Coordinates of C-alpha atoms in Angstrom, one line a residue:
M18 CA 148.4 3.1 147.3
T19 CA 146.2 6.0 148.3
A20 CA 142.8 6.0 146.5
P21 CA 142.0 9.0 144.4
L22 CA 139.6 11.6 146.0
P23 CA 136.1 11.2 144.6
L24 CA 135.0 13.6 141.8
P25 CA 132.3 13.2 139.2
P26 CA 133.1 13.9 135.5
L27 CA 133.1 17.5 134.5
H28 CA 129.5 17.4 133.0
R29 CA 128.1 16.1 136.3
R30 CA 129.5 18.8 138.6
P31 CA 127.8 21.8 140.2
L32 CA 127.9 25.0 138.2
H33 CA 128.5 28.7 139.0
D34 CA 130.2 31.3 136.9
S35 CA 130.3 35.1 136.8
G36 CA 128.1 35.3 133.7
P37 CA 124.5 36.5 133.6
L38 CA 122.9 33.1 134.1
F39 CA 124.5 32.5 137.5
S40 CA 125.3 36.2 138.5
P41 CA 122.3 38.0 137.0
R42 CA 122.6 41.2 139.0
P43 CA 126.2 42.2 139.4
P44 CA 126.8 45.2 141.7
R45 CA 127.8 48.5 140.0
R46 CA 128.6 50.4 143.2
L47 CA 129.7 49.9 146.7
G48 CA 126.9 48.8 148.9
E49 CA 124.8 47.1 146.2
S50 CA 124.0 43.4 146.5
A51 CA 124.6 40.7 143.9
L52 CA 122.3 37.7 143.4
L53 CA 124.4 34.5 143.2
R54 CA 123.0 31.2 141.9
V55 CA 124.4 27.7 141.9
R56 CA 123.1 24.8 139.9
V57 CA 123.5 21.4 141.6
P58 CA 122.7 18.3 139.4
A59 CA 120.5 15.7 140.8
S60 CA 123.3 13.2 140.6
Y61 CA 125.3 15.3 143.1
P62 CA 123.4 15.0 146.4
V63 CA 123.9 17.8 148.9
D64 CA 122.5 18.8 152.2
V65 CA 124.0 22.2 152.5
V66 CA 125.4 24.8 150.0
A67 CA 127.2 27.6 151.9
L68 CA 128.7 30.9 150.8
R69 CA 132.1 31.9 152.1
A70 CA 133.1 35.5 151.3
V71 CA 136.0 37.8 152.6
I72 CA 134.9 41.3 153.5
D73 CA 137.1 43.8 155.3
G74 CA 139.7 41.0 155.5
E75 CA 137.4 38.7 157.5
I76 CA 135.4 35.6 156.5
R77 CA 131.6 35.9 156.3
T78 CA 129.5 32.8 155.8
S79 CA 125.8 32.1 155.0
R80 CA 123.7 29.3 153.7
L81 CA 122.1 29.3 150.3
R82 CA 118.4 28.4 150.0
C83 CA 117.1 25.9 147.5
V84 CA 114.6 27.9 145.4
D85 CA 113.7 25.5 142.6
E86 CA 114.1 21.8 141.9
D87 CA 113.3 19.5 139.0
P88 CA 114.3 15.9 138.1
T89 CA 117.7 17.0 136.7
G90 CA 118.8 19.3 139.5
A91 CA 118.2 22.2 141.8
W92 CA 118.9 26.0 142.0
W93 CA 120.4 27.4 145.1
E94 CA 120.6 31.1 145.7
T95 CA 121.9 33.8 148.0
E96 CA 122.8 37.5 148.0
L97 CA 126.2 39.1 148.6
R98 CA 126.7 42.8 149.4
A99 CA 129.7 44.5 147.7
E100 CA 131.1 46.1 150.8
N101 CA 134.7 46.4 149.3
P102 CA 135.7 47.2 145.8
V103 CA 136.7 43.6 145.4
V104 CA 134.9 40.8 147.3
R105 CA 136.1 37.3 147.0
Y106 CA 133.7 34.4 147.4
R107 CA 133.3 30.7 147.0
F108 CA 130.8 28.0 147.8
C109 CA 131.1 24.9 150.1
L110 CA 129.0 21.9 149.2
L111 CA 128.3 19.4 152.0
G112 CA 126.4 16.1 151.6
P113 CA 126.4 12.3 152.2
G114 CA 129.1 11.7 149.7
S115 CA 129.4 8.6 147.4
E116 CA 131.9 6.8 145.2
D117 CA 132.4 9.8 142.9
V118 CA 130.7 12.6 144.9
P119 CA 132.7 14.1 147.8
A120 CA 131.0 14.8 151.1
Y121 CA 133.0 18.0 151.3
A122 CA 134.0 20.3 148.4
W123 CA 134.7 23.8 147.5
L124 CA 133.3 25.4 144.3
T125 CA 135.7 28.2 143.1
A126 CA 136.4 29.8 139.8
A127 CA 138.9 27.1 139.1
G128 CA 136.3 24.4 139.5
L129 CA 135.3 21.8 142.1
V130 CA 137.9 20.7 144.6
P131 CA 137.4 18.2 147.5
W132 CA 140.1 19.8 149.7
D133 CA 140.9 23.3 151.1
V134 CA 142.5 25.7 148.7
S135 CA 143.8 29.3 148.8
D136 CA 141.7 32.3 148.0
A137 CA 143.6 32.9 144.8
T138 CA 141.0 31.3 142.5
D139 CA 137.8 32.5 144.4
F140 CA 135.1 34.2 142.4
R141 CA 135.0 38.0 142.7
L142 CA 132.5 40.8 142.9
V143 CA 134.2 43.8 141.4
V144 CA 132.8 47.4 141.6
H145 CA 135.7 49.2 140.1
E146 CA 134.4 51.0 137.0
S147 CA 134.3 48.5 134.2
A148 CA 135.3 48.8 130.6
P149 CA 132.7 50.3 128.2
D150 CA 129.8 48.1 127.4
W151 CA 130.8 47.9 123.7
V152 CA 134.1 46.0 124.5
A153 CA 132.4 42.8 125.5
D154 CA 130.6 42.7 122.2
A155 CA 133.7 43.7 120.1
I156 CA 135.6 41.8 117.5
V157 CA 139.0 43.3 116.8
Y158 CA 141.0 43.4 113.6
Q159 CA 144.7 44.2 114.0
V160 CA 146.5 46.1 111.3
F161 CA 150.2 46.6 111.0
P162 CA 149.9 49.8 108.8
D163 CA 152.9 49.4 106.5
R164 CA 151.7 45.9 105.4
F165 CA 148.0 46.3 105.0
A166 CA 147.3 48.4 101.9
R167 CA 148.8 51.2 99.9
S168 CA 146.2 53.8 98.9
A169 CA 145.4 54.5 95.3
S170 CA 147.3 57.8 95.4
S171 CA 150.4 56.3 97.1
P172 CA 153.6 57.2 95.1
A173 CA 155.6 54.2 93.7
D174 CA 158.6 53.8 91.4
S175 CA 158.7 52.0 88.1
E176 CA 159.3 48.6 89.9
G177 CA 156.4 49.1 92.4
R178 CA 158.4 50.2 95.4
P179 CA 157.2 53.0 97.6
A180 CA 158.6 56.4 96.6
P181 CA 157.6 59.0 99.2
A182 CA 158.8 62.6 98.7
D183 CA 160.9 62.3 101.9
L184 CA 162.2 58.7 102.2
P185 CA 163.7 58.3 105.7
G186 CA 167.3 57.1 105.9
W187 CA 166.4 53.9 107.7
A188 CA 163.9 52.7 105.0
V189 CA 164.6 50.0 102.4
P190 CA 161.7 50.2 99.8
M191 CA 160.1 46.9 99.0
R192 CA 157.7 45.7 96.3
W193 CA 154.3 44.7 97.7
D194 CA 154.7 41.1 96.6
E195 CA 158.1 40.5 98.3
E196 CA 158.3 38.4 101.4
P197 CA 159.4 40.1 104.7
A198 CA 162.7 39.1 106.3
V199 CA 162.6 36.4 108.9
Q200 CA 165.0 38.0 111.3
G201 CA 167.9 40.5 111.6
E202 CA 168.2 44.3 111.4
L203 CA 166.5 44.4 107.9
T204 CA 163.2 43.5 109.5
A205 CA 162.8 47.0 111.0
R206 CA 163.8 48.7 107.8
Q207 CA 161.7 47.1 105.1
L208 CA 159.2 49.7 103.9
F209 CA 156.3 48.3 101.9
G210 CA 154.4 51.6 101.8
G211 CA 151.0 50.8 103.4
D212 CA 149.2 53.9 104.6
L213 CA 146.0 54.9 106.5
D214 CA 144.1 55.9 103.4
G215 CA 144.8 52.4 102.2
V216 CA 143.1 51.1 105.3
I217 CA 140.0 53.2 104.5
E218 CA 139.8 51.8 101.0
H219 CA 139.6 48.2 102.4
L220 CA 137.2 48.6 105.4
D221 CA 134.6 46.5 103.5
H222 CA 136.9 43.5 104.0
V223 CA 137.3 44.2 107.7
A224 CA 133.5 44.5 108.1
S225 CA 133.0 41.3 106.1
L226 CA 134.8 39.4 108.9
G227 CA 132.4 40.6 111.6
A228 CA 135.0 42.9 113.0
D229 CA 133.8 46.2 114.4
T230 CA 137.0 47.6 116.0
L231 CA 140.3 48.4 114.2
Y232 CA 143.5 48.1 116.2
L233 CA 146.5 49.9 114.6
T234 CA 150.0 49.3 115.8
P235 CA 151.9 52.7 116.3
V236 CA 151.3 55.5 113.9
F237 CA 153.9 58.0 115.2
P238 CA 157.0 59.0 113.2
A239 CA 159.9 56.7 114.2
G240 CA 163.2 55.2 113.2
S241 CA 161.8 51.9 112.0
V242 CA 158.8 50.5 110.2
H243 CA 157.3 49.0 113.4
R244 CA 157.3 52.5 115.0
Y245 CA 157.7 51.4 118.6
D246 CA 160.7 53.7 118.7
A247 CA 158.8 56.9 118.3
S248 CA 160.6 60.1 117.5
T249 CA 157.6 62.2 118.6
F250 CA 154.1 61.6 119.9
D251 CA 152.9 65.0 118.6
R252 CA 151.8 63.9 115.1
V253 CA 151.1 61.0 112.9
D254 CA 153.8 59.8 110.6
P255 CA 153.7 61.5 107.1
L256 CA 154.5 58.2 105.6
L257 CA 151.1 57.0 106.7
G258 CA 149.3 60.2 105.6
G259 CA 149.8 62.4 108.7
D260 CA 147.2 63.6 111.1
E261 CA 144.7 64.3 108.3
A262 CA 144.7 60.6 107.3
L263 CA 144.1 59.4 110.8
V264 CA 141.2 61.9 111.1
R265 CA 139.8 60.5 107.8
L266 CA 140.2 56.9 109.0
S267 CA 138.5 57.6 112.4
A268 CA 135.6 59.3 110.6
A269 CA 135.2 56.4 108.2
L270 CA 135.2 53.9 111.0
H271 CA 132.7 55.8 113.1
A272 CA 130.4 56.3 110.1
R273 CA 130.2 52.5 109.9
G274 CA 129.5 52.2 113.7
M275 CA 133.1 50.8 114.1
R276 CA 135.8 51.9 116.6
L277 CA 139.5 52.7 116.6
L278 CA 142.1 51.4 119.1
L279 CA 145.6 53.0 119.0
D280 CA 149.0 51.8 120.3
L281 CA 151.2 53.8 122.7
T282 CA 154.6 53.0 124.3
T283 CA 154.7 54.3 127.9
N284 CA 157.8 52.2 128.8
H285 CA 160.2 53.8 126.3
T286 CA 160.7 56.1 123.3
G287 CA 163.1 55.9 120.4
D288 CA 166.5 57.4 120.8
T289 CA 165.6 59.9 118.1
H290 CA 162.6 61.1 120.2
E291 CA 162.6 64.9 120.7
W292 CA 162.4 64.4 124.5
F293 CA 165.5 62.1 124.5
R294 CA 167.5 64.5 122.3
A295 CA 166.6 67.4 124.6
A296 CA 167.6 65.2 127.6
Q297 CA 171.0 64.3 126.1
A298 CA 171.7 67.9 125.2
D299 CA 171.1 69.4 128.6
P300 CA 171.3 67.5 131.9
A301 CA 169.4 70.3 133.6
S302 CA 166.4 70.1 131.2
P303 CA 163.0 68.8 132.4
E304 CA 163.4 66.0 129.8
A305 CA 166.6 64.7 131.4
G306 CA 164.3 63.6 134.3
F307 CA 162.2 61.6 131.8
Y308 CA 164.9 58.9 131.4
L309 CA 167.1 56.7 133.5
F310 CA 170.7 57.9 132.8
T311 CA 173.5 56.1 134.6
D312 CA 176.2 58.3 133.0
H313 CA 174.8 61.3 131.2
P314 CA 174.5 61.6 128.2
S315 CA 175.5 58.2 126.7
S316 CA 174.7 55.6 129.3
Y317 CA 171.1 54.9 130.2
R318 CA 168.6 52.1 130.9
S319 CA 166.8 50.8 127.8
W320 CA 164.2 48.2 126.9
L321 CA 165.3 44.9 128.4
D322 CA 168.6 46.8 129.1
A323 CA 169.6 45.4 125.7
V324 CA 168.3 47.8 123.0
P325 CA 169.9 51.2 123.3
S326 CA 167.6 52.6 120.5
L327 CA 164.7 52.3 123.0
P328 CA 165.6 54.4 126.1
K329 CA 163.4 53.6 129.1
L330 CA 161.2 56.2 130.6
D331 CA 161.1 57.1 134.3
L332 CA 157.4 57.4 135.2
R333 CA 158.3 58.9 138.6
S334 CA 158.7 62.2 136.8
P335 CA 155.6 64.4 137.3
E336 CA 156.3 66.4 134.2
L337 CA 156.6 63.3 132.1
R338 CA 153.3 61.9 133.4
R339 CA 151.7 65.3 132.7
R340 CA 152.9 65.2 129.1
L341 CA 152.3 61.5 128.4
V342 CA 149.4 60.1 130.4
E343 CA 147.8 62.6 132.8
G344 CA 145.1 65.2 132.1
P345 CA 143.7 66.9 129.1
G346 CA 147.0 68.0 127.7
S347 CA 148.6 64.6 127.6
V348 CA 149.3 62.4 124.6
V349 CA 146.7 59.9 125.9
A350 CA 144.0 62.5 125.9
R351 CA 144.9 64.3 122.7
Y352 CA 144.2 61.3 120.4
L353 CA 140.9 60.5 122.1
R354 CA 139.5 64.0 121.5
E355 CA 138.1 65.6 118.4
P356 CA 139.1 65.4 115.6
L357 CA 141.1 62.2 116.0
R358 CA 138.5 60.5 118.2
A359 CA 140.2 57.2 119.0
D360 CA 138.2 54.8 121.2
G361 CA 141.0 53.6 123.4
W362 CA 144.7 52.6 123.8
R363 CA 146.6 49.4 123.7
I364 CA 149.7 50.1 125.9
D365 CA 152.9 48.4 124.6
V366 CA 154.8 46.4 127.2
A367 CA 152.5 47.6 129.9
N368 CA 154.0 44.9 132.2
M369 CA 157.4 46.8 132.2
T370 CA 156.0 50.3 132.4
G371 CA 157.2 52.1 135.5
R372 CA 159.2 49.2 136.7
H373 CA 163.0 49.0 137.2
D374 CA 165.0 47.7 140.1
D375 CA 163.2 48.7 143.4
V376 CA 160.9 51.1 141.6
D377 CA 157.3 50.0 140.7
V378 CA 154.8 52.7 139.8
A379 CA 153.1 50.5 137.1
H380 CA 149.7 50.5 138.9
D381 CA 149.9 54.3 139.5
V382 CA 150.5 54.8 135.8
A383 CA 147.6 52.5 134.9
R384 CA 145.3 54.4 137.2
S385 CA 146.5 57.7 135.8
I386 CA 145.6 56.7 132.3
R387 CA 142.3 55.4 133.4
A388 CA 141.5 58.7 135.1
T389 CA 142.4 60.5 131.9
L390 CA 140.1 58.4 130.0
R391 CA 137.3 58.8 132.6
A392 CA 137.5 62.6 132.2
L393 CA 136.7 62.3 128.5
D394 CA 133.7 60.0 129.1
Q395 CA 130.3 61.1 127.9
D396 CA 127.4 61.3 130.4
G397 CA 129.5 59.6 133.1
E398 CA 129.5 56.3 131.3
P399 CA 132.8 54.6 130.3
S400 CA 133.5 55.0 126.6
H401 CA 137.2 54.2 126.1
W402 CA 139.1 50.9 126.4
L403 CA 142.4 50.6 128.1
L404 CA 144.3 47.4 127.1
A405 CA 147.7 46.3 128.4
E406 CA 150.2 44.2 126.5
H407 CA 151.4 41.5 128.8
G408 CA 153.1 38.3 127.6
H409 CA 152.8 36.2 130.7
D410 CA 150.7 36.1 133.9
A411 CA 148.9 39.5 134.0
S412 CA 146.6 38.7 137.0
A413 CA 148.4 41.0 139.5
D414 CA 148.2 43.9 137.1
L415 CA 144.4 43.5 136.5
A416 CA 143.2 43.4 140.0
G417 CA 142.4 47.1 140.5
D418 CA 141.2 50.2 138.7
G419 CA 143.9 50.4 136.1
W420 CA 144.0 48.3 132.9
H421 CA 140.7 47.0 131.7
G422 CA 142.3 43.9 130.3
T423 CA 145.3 42.4 128.6
M424 CA 146.5 40.6 125.5
N425 CA 145.7 37.1 126.8
Y426 CA 148.7 35.1 125.6
T427 CA 148.8 33.0 128.8
G428 CA 145.1 32.1 129.1
F429 CA 144.3 31.7 125.4
T430 CA 147.2 31.8 122.8
R431 CA 149.6 29.5 124.6
P432 CA 147.1 26.7 125.4
L433 CA 145.5 26.8 122.0
W434 CA 148.9 26.6 120.3
A435 CA 150.0 23.7 122.5
W436 CA 146.8 21.8 121.7
L437 CA 146.6 22.4 118.0
T438 CA 150.3 22.6 117.0
D439 CA 151.7 20.7 114.1
P440 CA 153.4 17.7 115.7
A441 CA 156.4 18.3 113.4
S442 CA 156.6 22.0 114.2
D443 CA 160.1 23.4 115.1
L444 CA 158.7 26.9 116.0
N445 CA 159.6 28.6 119.2
W446 CA 157.0 28.5 122.0
L447 CA 156.5 32.2 122.6
G448 CA 159.9 32.9 124.0
L449 CA 160.6 29.7 125.9
P450 CA 163.8 27.9 125.0
T451 CA 161.9 25.1 123.4
T452 CA 159.7 24.2 120.5
I453 CA 155.9 24.1 121.0
P454 CA 154.8 21.0 123.0
R455 CA 151.8 19.1 121.9
L456 CA 149.7 18.8 125.0
P457 CA 146.4 16.9 125.6
G458 CA 143.1 18.6 125.9
Q459 CA 142.9 17.9 129.7
A460 CA 146.1 20.1 130.2
I461 CA 144.7 22.8 127.8
A462 CA 141.4 22.9 129.7
R463 CA 143.2 23.3 133.0
T464 CA 145.3 26.2 131.7
I465 CA 142.2 28.0 130.4
V466 CA 140.2 27.4 133.6
D467 CA 143.0 27.9 136.2
Y468 CA 144.5 31.0 134.6
G469 CA 141.0 32.5 134.0
A470 CA 140.2 31.9 137.7
Q471 CA 143.1 34.3 138.6
L472 CA 141.3 37.2 136.9
S473 CA 138.0 39.0 137.7
W474 CA 135.3 38.1 135.1
S475 CA 135.4 41.8 134.0
A476 CA 139.2 41.6 133.3
R477 CA 138.8 38.3 131.4
Q478 CA 135.8 39.5 129.4
H479 CA 137.7 42.7 128.4
S480 CA 141.0 41.1 127.4
Q481 CA 142.0 40.3 123.9
N482 CA 142.1 36.7 122.7
Q483 CA 144.5 36.3 119.8
L484 CA 145.7 33.2 117.9
A485 CA 148.6 35.3 116.5
S486 CA 149.8 38.9 116.4
H487 CA 152.5 41.0 114.8
D488 CA 154.9 39.6 117.4
T489 CA 154.3 35.9 116.8
P490 CA 154.4 33.2 114.1
R491 CA 151.2 33.0 112.1
T492 CA 148.5 30.6 113.2
R493 CA 148.8 28.5 110.0
S494 CA 152.5 28.0 110.6
V495 CA 151.8 26.9 114.1
V496 CA 149.0 24.5 113.5
G497 CA 150.1 23.3 110.1
T498 CA 146.8 22.5 108.4
R499 CA 143.7 24.2 107.2
E500 CA 141.5 21.9 109.3
R501 CA 143.3 22.7 112.6
Q502 CA 143.3 26.4 111.8
I503 CA 139.6 26.4 111.4
V504 CA 139.3 24.7 114.8
A505 CA 141.5 27.5 116.2
V506 CA 139.2 30.1 114.7
A507 CA 136.2 28.3 116.3
A508 CA 137.9 28.6 119.7
L509 CA 138.6 32.3 119.0
A510 CA 134.9 32.8 118.3
A511 CA 133.7 30.8 121.3
L512 CA 135.8 31.5 124.4
P513 CA 135.4 34.5 126.8
G514 CA 137.4 37.5 125.8
V515 CA 137.5 39.9 122.8
P516 CA 138.4 37.9 119.6
T517 CA 141.3 39.7 117.9
L518 CA 142.4 38.7 114.3
F519 CA 145.8 39.8 112.9
A520 CA 145.3 40.9 109.4
G521 CA 146.1 38.1 106.9
D522 CA 145.4 35.3 109.4
E523 CA 142.0 34.9 107.8
L524 CA 143.8 34.1 104.5
G525 CA 145.9 31.2 105.9
A526 CA 149.0 33.4 105.7
R527 CA 152.2 31.9 106.9
G528 CA 155.1 33.3 109.0
T529 CA 157.7 31.7 111.2
T530 CA 158.6 34.8 113.4
G531 CA 156.8 38.0 114.3
E532 CA 158.7 39.9 111.7
H533 CA 158.2 37.3 109.0
S534 CA 154.4 37.3 109.8
R535 CA 154.1 41.0 108.9
T536 CA 153.0 39.9 105.5
P537 CA 151.6 42.4 102.9
M538 CA 147.9 41.7 102.2
P539 CA 147.4 40.2 98.7
W540 CA 144.5 42.3 97.6
E541 CA 144.3 41.1 94.0
A542 CA 144.1 37.5 95.2
I543 CA 141.4 38.4 97.8
A544 CA 139.3 40.1 95.1
A545 CA 139.7 37.2 92.7
E546 CA 139.2 34.6 95.5
D547 CA 142.3 32.9 94.2
P548 CA 142.7 29.6 96.0
E549 CA 146.3 29.3 94.8
R550 CA 147.4 32.4 96.8
I551 CA 145.0 32.5 99.7
D552 CA 143.1 29.8 101.6
T553 CA 139.5 30.6 100.7
E554 CA 138.2 28.0 103.0
V555 CA 139.8 29.6 106.0
L556 CA 138.4 33.0 104.9
R557 CA 134.9 31.5 104.5
A558 CA 135.1 29.8 108.0
T559 CA 136.4 32.9 109.6
R560 CA 133.6 35.0 108.3
A561 CA 131.0 32.3 109.4
L562 CA 132.4 31.7 112.9
L563 CA 133.0 35.4 113.8
G564 CA 129.6 36.1 112.2
L565 CA 128.1 33.6 114.6
R566 CA 129.9 35.3 117.5
R567 CA 128.2 38.5 116.4
Q568 CA 124.8 36.7 116.2
E569 CA 124.8 34.8 119.5
V570 CA 124.7 36.8 122.7
A571 CA 125.9 33.8 124.7
L572 CA 129.1 33.7 122.7
R573 CA 129.8 37.4 123.5
Q574 CA 128.5 37.8 127.1
G575 CA 127.8 34.4 128.4
G576 CA 129.6 32.6 131.3
L577 CA 131.8 29.6 130.8
A578 CA 131.2 26.0 131.8
L579 CA 133.8 23.3 130.9
L580 CA 131.8 20.1 130.3
H581 CA 134.4 17.6 128.9
A582 CA 138.1 17.4 128.2
A583 CA 140.0 14.5 126.6
D584 CA 143.2 14.3 124.6
D585 CA 141.6 15.3 121.3
V586 CA 138.3 16.9 122.2
L587 CA 137.0 19.8 124.3
V588 CA 133.4 20.5 125.1
L589 CA 132.3 23.7 126.8
A590 CA 129.2 25.9 127.2
R591 CA 128.7 29.6 127.1
T592 CA 125.9 30.0 129.6
H593 CA 123.3 32.7 129.2
P594 CA 119.6 33.3 130.3
D595 CA 118.6 33.6 126.7
G596 CA 120.0 30.1 125.9
D597 CA 123.4 28.5 126.2
V598 CA 125.7 27.7 123.3
V599 CA 127.5 24.4 123.5
V600 CA 130.9 24.3 121.7
V601 CA 132.7 21.1 120.6
L602 CA 136.3 21.3 119.4
A603 CA 138.1 18.3 118.1
R604 CA 141.8 18.4 117.0
A605 CA 141.7 14.8 115.6
A606 CA 139.5 11.8 114.9
L607 CA 137.8 10.2 117.9
D608 CA 138.1 6.5 118.6
G609 CA 134.3 6.1 118.7
P610 CA 131.1 7.9 119.6
L611 CA 131.3 10.1 122.7
E612 CA 128.0 10.5 124.7
L613 CA 127.5 13.2 127.2
D614 CA 124.3 13.9 129.2
L615 CA 124.3 17.6 129.6
D616 CA 121.2 18.0 131.8
V617 CA 123.5 19.9 134.2
L618 CA 122.8 22.9 132.0
P619 CA 119.7 24.3 133.6
G620 CA 116.3 23.5 132.1
I621 CA 117.4 22.4 128.7
S622 CA 115.3 19.9 126.6
G623 CA 117.6 19.5 123.7
F624 CA 119.9 21.2 121.1
E625 CA 119.6 23.2 117.9
D626 CA 122.4 23.1 115.3
L627 CA 124.1 26.4 114.8
H628 CA 127.2 25.7 112.8
A629 CA 129.6 22.8 112.0
E630 CA 133.1 22.7 110.5
G631 CA 134.9 19.6 109.4
P632 CA 134.1 15.9 109.9
L633 CA 132.7 16.3 113.3
E634 CA 129.1 15.3 113.8
A635 CA 126.8 16.0 116.7
S636 CA 123.4 14.3 117.3
S637 CA 121.2 14.3 120.4
R638 CA 118.6 12.3 122.3
G639 CA 117.0 14.8 124.6
T640 CA 119.8 16.2 126.7
V641 CA 122.3 13.5 125.6
L642 CA 124.8 14.8 123.1
V643 CA 126.4 12.2 120.8
L644 CA 129.7 13.2 119.1
R645 CA 131.6 11.5 116.3
A646 CA 134.7 12.9 114.6
D647 CA 136.8 11.6 111.7
G648 CA 139.2 14.5 111.9
P649 CA 139.6 18.0 113.2
G650 CA 136.4 20.0 113.4
A651 CA 134.1 22.2 115.4
V652 CA 130.3 22.1 116.2
L653 CA 128.3 24.8 117.9
L654 CA 124.8 24.1 119.2
R655 CA 122.2 26.3 121.0
T656 CA 120.4 24.7 123.9
R657 CA 116.6 24.4 123.8
R658 CA 114.6 25.2 127.0
P659 CA 110.9 24.4 127.5

């Protein structure tokens, strides 16, 4: 039998990441140089640390210099010039080798490997214009407008059902306390009557969670309550209060120092959209070129080629791009300007936009939208966020100057679900023909690290992390218990990316499908802190953990070092020059004490307690962390430096 290749445990391996401790001077423009630092623990003897970069398609190499050394390890440094918009690099470590230290290894964004690997997981210097600075610090709260809140002036009938002056034909009015349908055509028709003024009336609740950015699913008139089948992009749905209500909401948010993210479909419209009606009426019209007719007027491509009510757009049309995404007259630009003043767009099914058969203009569309945003920036600094919905591997779509980030289902939602799922769950695993598997922490860590290594640090930092959304089961229904949900919230607060909370998750709300999860908010129970109707412990923990994210710069902007992974426990650090934060997550009781000497973290002398949830205890002896857990829990600690 072949002996395993030598590798030390995770907490004894050399460290480098793209955060400010190891990459303190990232380049902003072509020609600027970055300072790159590697920390090599004393238990990992090396003779040479070398840089290998790819510039103009060719390999460049250089040796790092050892600039500082202490009993726990050494700092090695070099500089790398950004001669291309994206420069990939990695480090080679050469030394005498030992039983668990390889004589030859590569350090890439996927970790330490004692064999040759492809460039796919190399670190990256990226000088494409980044997302606005505020995005890395943001905490997002997602609202499905119909289910969040009715305003005080919203009309209702004697039984409490919405009674607007013009009730659309598709709508089935519902009482606020009724449960949404689980599946079927009724899911798109149930109207609970939430509106934008109702959102304004409850911004105190949003702010209490630490959130500073409100993400609204579509607000355009449509043929359904989800509004992804827009009938026009020219105005806000009167059912939500119209343009005036969106102006009021935007002003209320900005007065609090908060921001607004809107939702746009660039892949399709509804079949009642004014463009589609014009296209069907006249094959010679400009609008007929907006869609993919196979037999005018009744046969055409649609979303997934399975939903005729969502005809697919043909983004090769210059006129469509002018109206929808390009320039000051476009839909994209209009909602970012006064008086609406949104702060960015989430693009629905961005992975499908501009793609059909042998046509692929997706990246062109992304660049066009980015250019439209750039033209609205103030003082030449980025101010608007461009976020792509993508349900699987988005790495190929995040490599250039298009989308700033994605909804990170692959690198966050899926691994957290698979680690924390209720063992008895029969829920579907995000579209796969299986229930959610219960995987060990080692597998979860590999997914988080390996998928994150496929992205630039900027794309990862500016992507949304969500435990649930309006398209998925609720977090509580996935994990099954309060205790595991709180561990999930701790991961949301701790990992790189923008924490995004779907309204109601903070209450322990349940839902078995995306439609079933679109639950009306129980405002009376929230005001009364009624433990029979809401989980007040999850609400408390969510406020505390996201508040900690707001407090600790390392949790928002720090790099990421994975320090330990076992079946039931994960230990990681968010590295930062102002002090690291060590995060311990346990999904179950540990068999006994776990001891980790974390002197690999540069210059630390010990730990300070920040926050703890559940029966997980952390104590320390100098740099040695001792962990005990009698059940699911989370601990966060700040490192002390001399």
